[in-house]
Tab-separated table of C-alpha atoms in Angstrom:
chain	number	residue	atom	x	y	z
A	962	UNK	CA	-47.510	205.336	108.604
A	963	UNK	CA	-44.605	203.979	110.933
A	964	UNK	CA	-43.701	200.307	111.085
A	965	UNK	CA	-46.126	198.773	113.658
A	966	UNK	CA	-43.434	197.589	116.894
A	967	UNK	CA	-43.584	194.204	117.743
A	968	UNK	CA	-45.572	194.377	120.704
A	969	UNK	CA	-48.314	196.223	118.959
A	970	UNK	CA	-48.710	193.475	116.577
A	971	UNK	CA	-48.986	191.106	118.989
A	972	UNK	CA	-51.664	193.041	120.804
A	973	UNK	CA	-53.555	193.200	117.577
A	974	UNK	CA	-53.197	189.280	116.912
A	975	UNK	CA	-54.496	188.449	120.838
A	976	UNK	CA	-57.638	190.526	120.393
A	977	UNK	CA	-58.471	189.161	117.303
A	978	UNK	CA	-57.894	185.747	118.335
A	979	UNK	CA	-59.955	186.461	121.272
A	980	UNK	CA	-62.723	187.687	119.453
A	981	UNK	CA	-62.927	184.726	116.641
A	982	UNK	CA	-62.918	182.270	120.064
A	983	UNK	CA	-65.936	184.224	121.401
A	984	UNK	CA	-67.530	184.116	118.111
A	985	UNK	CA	-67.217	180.404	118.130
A	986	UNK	CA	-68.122	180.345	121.829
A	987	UNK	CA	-71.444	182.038	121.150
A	988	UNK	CA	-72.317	179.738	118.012
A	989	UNK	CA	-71.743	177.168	121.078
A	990	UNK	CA	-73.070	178.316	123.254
A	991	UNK	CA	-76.769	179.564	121.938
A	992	UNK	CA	-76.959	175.879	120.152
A	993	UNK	CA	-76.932	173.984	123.918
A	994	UNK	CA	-80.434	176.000	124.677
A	995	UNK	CA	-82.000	173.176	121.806
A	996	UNK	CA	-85.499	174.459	120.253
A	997	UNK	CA	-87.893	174.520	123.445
A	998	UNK	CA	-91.167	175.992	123.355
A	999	UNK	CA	-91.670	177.091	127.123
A	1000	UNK	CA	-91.162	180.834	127.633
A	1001	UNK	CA	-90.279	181.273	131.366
A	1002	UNK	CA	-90.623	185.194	132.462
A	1003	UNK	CA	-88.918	186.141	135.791
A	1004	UNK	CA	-88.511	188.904	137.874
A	1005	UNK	CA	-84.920	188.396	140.121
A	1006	UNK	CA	-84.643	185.020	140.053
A	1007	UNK	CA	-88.188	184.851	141.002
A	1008	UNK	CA	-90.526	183.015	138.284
A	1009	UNK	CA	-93.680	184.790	137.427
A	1010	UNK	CA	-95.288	183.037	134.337
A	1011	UNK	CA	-94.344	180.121	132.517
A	1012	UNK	CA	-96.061	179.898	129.054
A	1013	UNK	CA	-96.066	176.783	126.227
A	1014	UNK	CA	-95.568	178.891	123.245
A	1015	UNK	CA	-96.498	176.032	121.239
A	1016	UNK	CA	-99.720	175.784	123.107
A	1017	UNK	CA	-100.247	179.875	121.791
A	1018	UNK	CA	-103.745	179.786	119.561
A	1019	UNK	CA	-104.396	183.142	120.047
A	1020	UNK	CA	-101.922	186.411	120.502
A	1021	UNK	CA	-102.791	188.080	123.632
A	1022	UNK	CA	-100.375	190.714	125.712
A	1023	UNK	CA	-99.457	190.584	129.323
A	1024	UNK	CA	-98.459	193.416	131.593
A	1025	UNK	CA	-96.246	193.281	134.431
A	1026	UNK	CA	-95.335	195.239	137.015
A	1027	UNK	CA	-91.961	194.503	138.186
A	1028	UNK	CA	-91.494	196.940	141.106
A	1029	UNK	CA	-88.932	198.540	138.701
A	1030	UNK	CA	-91.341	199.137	135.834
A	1031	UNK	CA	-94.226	198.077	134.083
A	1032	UNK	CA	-93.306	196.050	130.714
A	1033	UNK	CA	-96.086	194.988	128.477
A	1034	UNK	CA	-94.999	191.188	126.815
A	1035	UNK	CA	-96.419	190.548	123.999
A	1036	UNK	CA	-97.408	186.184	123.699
A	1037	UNK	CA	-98.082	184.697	119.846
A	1038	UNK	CA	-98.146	181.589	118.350
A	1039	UNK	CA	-94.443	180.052	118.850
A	1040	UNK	CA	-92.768	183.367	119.701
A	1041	UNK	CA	-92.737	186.239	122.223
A	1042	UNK	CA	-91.963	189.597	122.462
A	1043	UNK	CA	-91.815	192.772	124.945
A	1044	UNK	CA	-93.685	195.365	123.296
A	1045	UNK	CA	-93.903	198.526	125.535
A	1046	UNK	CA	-91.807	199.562	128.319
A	1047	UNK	CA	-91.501	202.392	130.189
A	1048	UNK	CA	-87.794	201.932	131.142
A	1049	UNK	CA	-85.428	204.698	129.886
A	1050	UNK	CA	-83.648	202.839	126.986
A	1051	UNK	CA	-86.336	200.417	125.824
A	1052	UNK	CA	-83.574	197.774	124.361
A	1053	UNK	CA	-85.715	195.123	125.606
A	1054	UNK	CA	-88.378	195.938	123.067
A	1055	UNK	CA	-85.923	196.667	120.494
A	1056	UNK	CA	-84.420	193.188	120.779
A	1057	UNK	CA	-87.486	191.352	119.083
A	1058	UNK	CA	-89.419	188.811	119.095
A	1059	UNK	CA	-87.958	185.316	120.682
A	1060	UNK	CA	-88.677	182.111	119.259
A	1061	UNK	CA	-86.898	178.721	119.641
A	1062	UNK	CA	-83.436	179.085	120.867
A	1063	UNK	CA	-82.207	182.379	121.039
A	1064	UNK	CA	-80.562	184.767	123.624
A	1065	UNK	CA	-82.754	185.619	126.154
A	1066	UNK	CA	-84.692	189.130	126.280
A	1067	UNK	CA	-83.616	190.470	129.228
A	1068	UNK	CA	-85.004	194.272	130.277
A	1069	UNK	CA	-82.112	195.351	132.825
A	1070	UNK	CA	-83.504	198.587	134.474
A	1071	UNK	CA	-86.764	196.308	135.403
A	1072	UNK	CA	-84.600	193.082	136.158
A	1073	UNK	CA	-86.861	191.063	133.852
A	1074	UNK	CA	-85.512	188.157	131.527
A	1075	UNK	CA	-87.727	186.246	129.159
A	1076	UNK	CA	-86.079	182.750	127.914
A	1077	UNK	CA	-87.088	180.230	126.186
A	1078	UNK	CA	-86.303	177.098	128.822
A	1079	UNK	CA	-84.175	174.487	126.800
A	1080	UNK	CA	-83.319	171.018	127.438
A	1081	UNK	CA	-79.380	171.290	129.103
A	1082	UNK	CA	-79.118	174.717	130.238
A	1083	UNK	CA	-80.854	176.420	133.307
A	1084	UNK	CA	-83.063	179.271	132.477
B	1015	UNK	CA	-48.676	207.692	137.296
B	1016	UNK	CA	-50.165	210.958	136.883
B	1017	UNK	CA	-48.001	214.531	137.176
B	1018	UNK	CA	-46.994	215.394	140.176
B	1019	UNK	CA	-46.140	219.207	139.534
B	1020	UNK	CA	-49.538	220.284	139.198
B	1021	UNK	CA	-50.560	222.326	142.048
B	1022	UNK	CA	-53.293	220.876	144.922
B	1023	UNK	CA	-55.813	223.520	143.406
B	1024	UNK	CA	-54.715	222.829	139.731
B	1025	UNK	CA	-55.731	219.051	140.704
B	1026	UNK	CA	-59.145	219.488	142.487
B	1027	UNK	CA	-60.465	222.177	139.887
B	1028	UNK	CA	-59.398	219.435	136.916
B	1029	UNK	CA	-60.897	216.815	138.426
B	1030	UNK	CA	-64.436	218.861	138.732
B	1031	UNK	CA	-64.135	219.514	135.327
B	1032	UNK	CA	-63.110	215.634	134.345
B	1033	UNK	CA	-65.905	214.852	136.695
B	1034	UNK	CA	-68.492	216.772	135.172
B	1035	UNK	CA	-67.238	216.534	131.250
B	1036	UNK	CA	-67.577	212.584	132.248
B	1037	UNK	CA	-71.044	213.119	133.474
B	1038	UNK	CA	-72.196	215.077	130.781
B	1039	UNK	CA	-70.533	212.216	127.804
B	1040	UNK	CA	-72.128	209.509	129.952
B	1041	UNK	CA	-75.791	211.193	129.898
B	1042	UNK	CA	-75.539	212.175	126.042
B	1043	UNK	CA	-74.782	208.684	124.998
B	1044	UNK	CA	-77.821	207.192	127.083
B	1045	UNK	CA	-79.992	209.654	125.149
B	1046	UNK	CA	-78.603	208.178	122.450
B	1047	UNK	CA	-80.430	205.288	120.538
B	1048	UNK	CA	-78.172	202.339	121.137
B	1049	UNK	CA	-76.706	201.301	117.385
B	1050	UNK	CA	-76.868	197.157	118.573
B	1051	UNK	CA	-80.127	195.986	120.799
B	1052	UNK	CA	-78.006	193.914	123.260
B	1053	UNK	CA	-78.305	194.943	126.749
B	1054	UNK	CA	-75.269	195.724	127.903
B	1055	UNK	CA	-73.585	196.964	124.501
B	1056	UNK	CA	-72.694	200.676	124.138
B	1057	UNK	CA	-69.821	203.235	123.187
B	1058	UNK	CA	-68.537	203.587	126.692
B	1059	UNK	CA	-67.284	207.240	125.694
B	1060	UNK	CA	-67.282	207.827	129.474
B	1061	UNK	CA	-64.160	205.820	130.035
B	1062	UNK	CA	-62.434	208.360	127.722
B	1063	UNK	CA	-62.325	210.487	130.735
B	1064	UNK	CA	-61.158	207.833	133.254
B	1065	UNK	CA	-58.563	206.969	131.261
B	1066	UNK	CA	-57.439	210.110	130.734
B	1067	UNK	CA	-57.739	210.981	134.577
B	1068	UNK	CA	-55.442	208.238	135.315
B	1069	UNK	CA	-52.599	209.550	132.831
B	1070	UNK	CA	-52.435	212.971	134.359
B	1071	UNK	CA	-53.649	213.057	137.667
B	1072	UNK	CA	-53.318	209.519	139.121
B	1073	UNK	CA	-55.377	206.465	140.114
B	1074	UNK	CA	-56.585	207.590	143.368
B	1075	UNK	CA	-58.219	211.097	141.490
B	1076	UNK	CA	-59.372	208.482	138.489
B	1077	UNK	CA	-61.349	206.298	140.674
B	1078	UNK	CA	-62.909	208.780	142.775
B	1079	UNK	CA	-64.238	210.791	139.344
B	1080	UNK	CA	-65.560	207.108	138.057
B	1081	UNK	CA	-67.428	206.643	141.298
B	1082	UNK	CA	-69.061	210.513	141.459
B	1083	UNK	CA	-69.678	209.780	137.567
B	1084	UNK	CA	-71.738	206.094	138.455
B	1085	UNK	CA	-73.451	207.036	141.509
B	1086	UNK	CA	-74.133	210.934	139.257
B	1087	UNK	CA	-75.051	209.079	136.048
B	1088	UNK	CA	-77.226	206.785	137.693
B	1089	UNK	CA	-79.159	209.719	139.629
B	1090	UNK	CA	-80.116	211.583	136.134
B	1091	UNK	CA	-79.717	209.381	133.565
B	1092	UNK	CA	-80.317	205.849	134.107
B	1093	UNK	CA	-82.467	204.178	137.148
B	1094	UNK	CA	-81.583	203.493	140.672
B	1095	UNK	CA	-82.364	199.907	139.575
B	1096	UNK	CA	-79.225	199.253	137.140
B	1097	UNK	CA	-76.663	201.227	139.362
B	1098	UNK	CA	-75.809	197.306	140.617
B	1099	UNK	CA	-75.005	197.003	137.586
B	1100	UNK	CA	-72.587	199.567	136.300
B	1101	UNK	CA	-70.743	200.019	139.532
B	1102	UNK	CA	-69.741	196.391	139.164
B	1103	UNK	CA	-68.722	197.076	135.486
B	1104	UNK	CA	-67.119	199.950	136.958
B	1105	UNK	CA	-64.590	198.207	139.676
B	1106	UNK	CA	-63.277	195.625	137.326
B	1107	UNK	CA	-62.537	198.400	134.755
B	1108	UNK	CA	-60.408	200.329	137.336
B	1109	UNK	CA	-58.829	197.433	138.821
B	1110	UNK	CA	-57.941	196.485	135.004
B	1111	UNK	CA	-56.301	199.869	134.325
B	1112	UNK	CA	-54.887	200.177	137.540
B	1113	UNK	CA	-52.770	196.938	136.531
B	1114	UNK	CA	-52.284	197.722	133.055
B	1115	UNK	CA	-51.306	201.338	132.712
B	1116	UNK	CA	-48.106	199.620	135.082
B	1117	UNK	CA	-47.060	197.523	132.162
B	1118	UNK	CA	-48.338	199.201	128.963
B	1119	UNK	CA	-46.854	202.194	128.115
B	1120	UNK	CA	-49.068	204.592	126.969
B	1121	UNK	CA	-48.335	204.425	123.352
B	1122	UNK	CA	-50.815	201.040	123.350
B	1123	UNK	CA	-53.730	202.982	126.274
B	1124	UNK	CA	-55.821	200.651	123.604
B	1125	UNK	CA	-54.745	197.929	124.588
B	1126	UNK	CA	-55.160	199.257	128.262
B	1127	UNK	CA	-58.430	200.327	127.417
B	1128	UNK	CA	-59.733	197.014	125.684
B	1129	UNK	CA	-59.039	194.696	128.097
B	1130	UNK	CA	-60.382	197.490	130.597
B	1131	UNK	CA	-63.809	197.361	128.353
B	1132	UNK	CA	-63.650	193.612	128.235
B	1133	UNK	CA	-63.481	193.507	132.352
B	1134	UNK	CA	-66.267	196.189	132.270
B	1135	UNK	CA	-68.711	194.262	130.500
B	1136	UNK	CA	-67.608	190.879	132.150
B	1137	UNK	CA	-68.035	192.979	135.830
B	1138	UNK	CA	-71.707	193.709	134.791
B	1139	UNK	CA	-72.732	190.323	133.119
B	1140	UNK	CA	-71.504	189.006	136.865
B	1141	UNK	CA	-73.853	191.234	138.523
B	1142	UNK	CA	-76.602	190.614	136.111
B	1143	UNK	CA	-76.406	186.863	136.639
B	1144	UNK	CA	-76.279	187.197	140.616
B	1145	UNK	CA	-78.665	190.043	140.516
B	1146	UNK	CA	-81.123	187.929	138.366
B	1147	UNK	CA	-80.087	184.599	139.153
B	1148	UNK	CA	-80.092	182.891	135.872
B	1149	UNK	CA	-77.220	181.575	134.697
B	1150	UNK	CA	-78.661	181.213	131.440
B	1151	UNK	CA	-77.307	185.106	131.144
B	1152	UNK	CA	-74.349	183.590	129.769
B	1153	UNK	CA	-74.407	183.055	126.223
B	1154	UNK	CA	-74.504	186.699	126.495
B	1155	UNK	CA	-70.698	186.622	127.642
B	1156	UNK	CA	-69.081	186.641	124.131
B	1157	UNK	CA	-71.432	189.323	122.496
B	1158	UNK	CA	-70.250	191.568	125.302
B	1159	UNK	CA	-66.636	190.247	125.179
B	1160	UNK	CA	-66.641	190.964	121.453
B	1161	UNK	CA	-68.403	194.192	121.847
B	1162	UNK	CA	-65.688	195.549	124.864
B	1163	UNK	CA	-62.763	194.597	122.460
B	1164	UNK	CA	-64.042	197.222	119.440
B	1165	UNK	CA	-65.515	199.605	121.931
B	1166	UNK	CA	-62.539	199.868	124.388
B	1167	UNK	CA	-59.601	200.023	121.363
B	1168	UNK	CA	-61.948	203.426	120.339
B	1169	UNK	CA	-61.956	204.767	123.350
B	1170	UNK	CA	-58.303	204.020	124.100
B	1171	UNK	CA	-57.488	205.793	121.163
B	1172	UNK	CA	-59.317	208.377	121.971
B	1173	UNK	CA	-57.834	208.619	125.063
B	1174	UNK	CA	-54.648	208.517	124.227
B	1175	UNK	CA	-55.264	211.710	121.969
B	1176	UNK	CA	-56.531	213.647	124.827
B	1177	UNK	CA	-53.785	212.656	127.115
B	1178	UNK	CA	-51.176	214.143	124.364
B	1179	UNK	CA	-53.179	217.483	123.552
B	1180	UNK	CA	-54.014	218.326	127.599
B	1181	UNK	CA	-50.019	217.730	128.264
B	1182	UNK	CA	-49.503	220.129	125.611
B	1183	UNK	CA	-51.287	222.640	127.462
B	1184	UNK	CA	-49.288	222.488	130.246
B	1185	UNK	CA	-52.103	223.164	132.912
């Protein structure tokens, strides 16, 4: 292999500067959200259920109809899920089950987003 | 930018084919299961094609075969719904290459190309949080920072490959 130039070396050193300060950012950034316990779904902005996850006895599944989609959400004891969906690439079930803190589930083609509400940041 | 002895014809009938060989990568990776579930990560193999479009033919041709390939993509592959979305991701791509390919020489198109991917995903994470109005949508920003960065230096390289062997064709 050639000798790397200069230039190219300092390309590699920016990017991987860059991503060690988003990695740090993130760690950051998903500690503000705190451990809340209120699951806030929403459609666009617009808030459709607000559920005390710590209030959960009993699992029981919800379905909504977007206008985009129908998603079925999935409520349990301290956590919550989407389970079904019949968007085309079905990330938002494949991202889990969300308890505490966490990044929110968000299921784009249906503009839904499912956080848990912390203390500091808006959600 | 771009070679200007090809003929008009020569430029219209490669730009159908970038146009549709874009389409076509763009639909095969969404029938792909996505390797990370984070909305908003994936390959990006599309932008092999714009990239390469703005080598050889020139920024105007490369934007106009990224906007057929959105509005396209979003007509058979993904939903009406997300085309917000990925035509925002879209814009600050181009603009990003636009700028770049002026002051990195094509030797480094991954350089080009990651920053390109970072303003993609940064374009889209925008639209998401105006679309959706939560701000919250943020702590999503490094993930897809992170995820631009590996994606985009692939693709650049890529790229850059297919630049090389289609001059070598001399069409």
């Amino acid at each position: 292999m050639r000798m790397m130039d200069r230039r190219t070396k300092i390309w590699i050193l920016v990017l991987v500067v860059f991503c060690a300060l988003c990695a740090g950012a993130f760690l950051i950034l998903r500690g503000i959200g705190g451990d809340g316990t209120v699951a806030v779904i929403s459609v666009d902005g617009e808030e459709l259920d607000r559920i005390d996850l710590s209030r959960v006895k009993e699992s029981y599944d919800i379905e909504i109809d977007t206008g985009y989609g129908r998603n079925v959400v999935h409520v349990e004891p301290g956590a919550i899920s989407v389970t079904e969906a019949d968007c085309p690439d079905k990330i938002c079930v494949a991202m889990g089950r969300l308890q505490g803190s966490g990044i929110p589930i968000i299921c784009m083609p249906h503009h839904l987003i499912i956080a848990i509400e912390g203390d500091g940041i808006d959600g | 930018m771009g070679d200007r002895s090809l003929s008009k014809t020569r430029r219209l009938a490669l730009m159908a084919v970038l146009t549709a060989i874009a389409l076509g990568i763009f639909m095969l990776e969404a029938q792909l299961p996505s390797p990370v579930p984070i909305p908003g990560v994936k390959l990006g193999l599309a932008n092999i094609i714009t990239l390469t479009a703005m080598l050889i033919l020139g920024r105007r041709e490369a934007g106009v075969i990224l906007l057929l390939r959105i509005v396209m993509g979003a007509m058979f592959a993904g939903s009406p719904s997300t085309l917000i979305f990925s035509a925002m991701g879209g814009v600050f791509a181009y603009l990003c290459m636009c700028l770049l390919t002026r002051f990195i020489p094509e030797e480094r198109l991954w350089a080009t190309s990651a920053v390109s991917a970072v303003a993609h995903n940064a374009g889209q994470l925008l639209a998401s949080i105006l679309v959706l109005r939560t701000p919250g949508l943020l702590v999503y920003a490094p993930v897809l920072a992170v995820s631009g960065v590996i994606t985009g230096v692939f693709t650049g390289v890529a790229a850059k490959y297919l630049v090389r062997a289609l001059r070598r064709l001399r069409l």
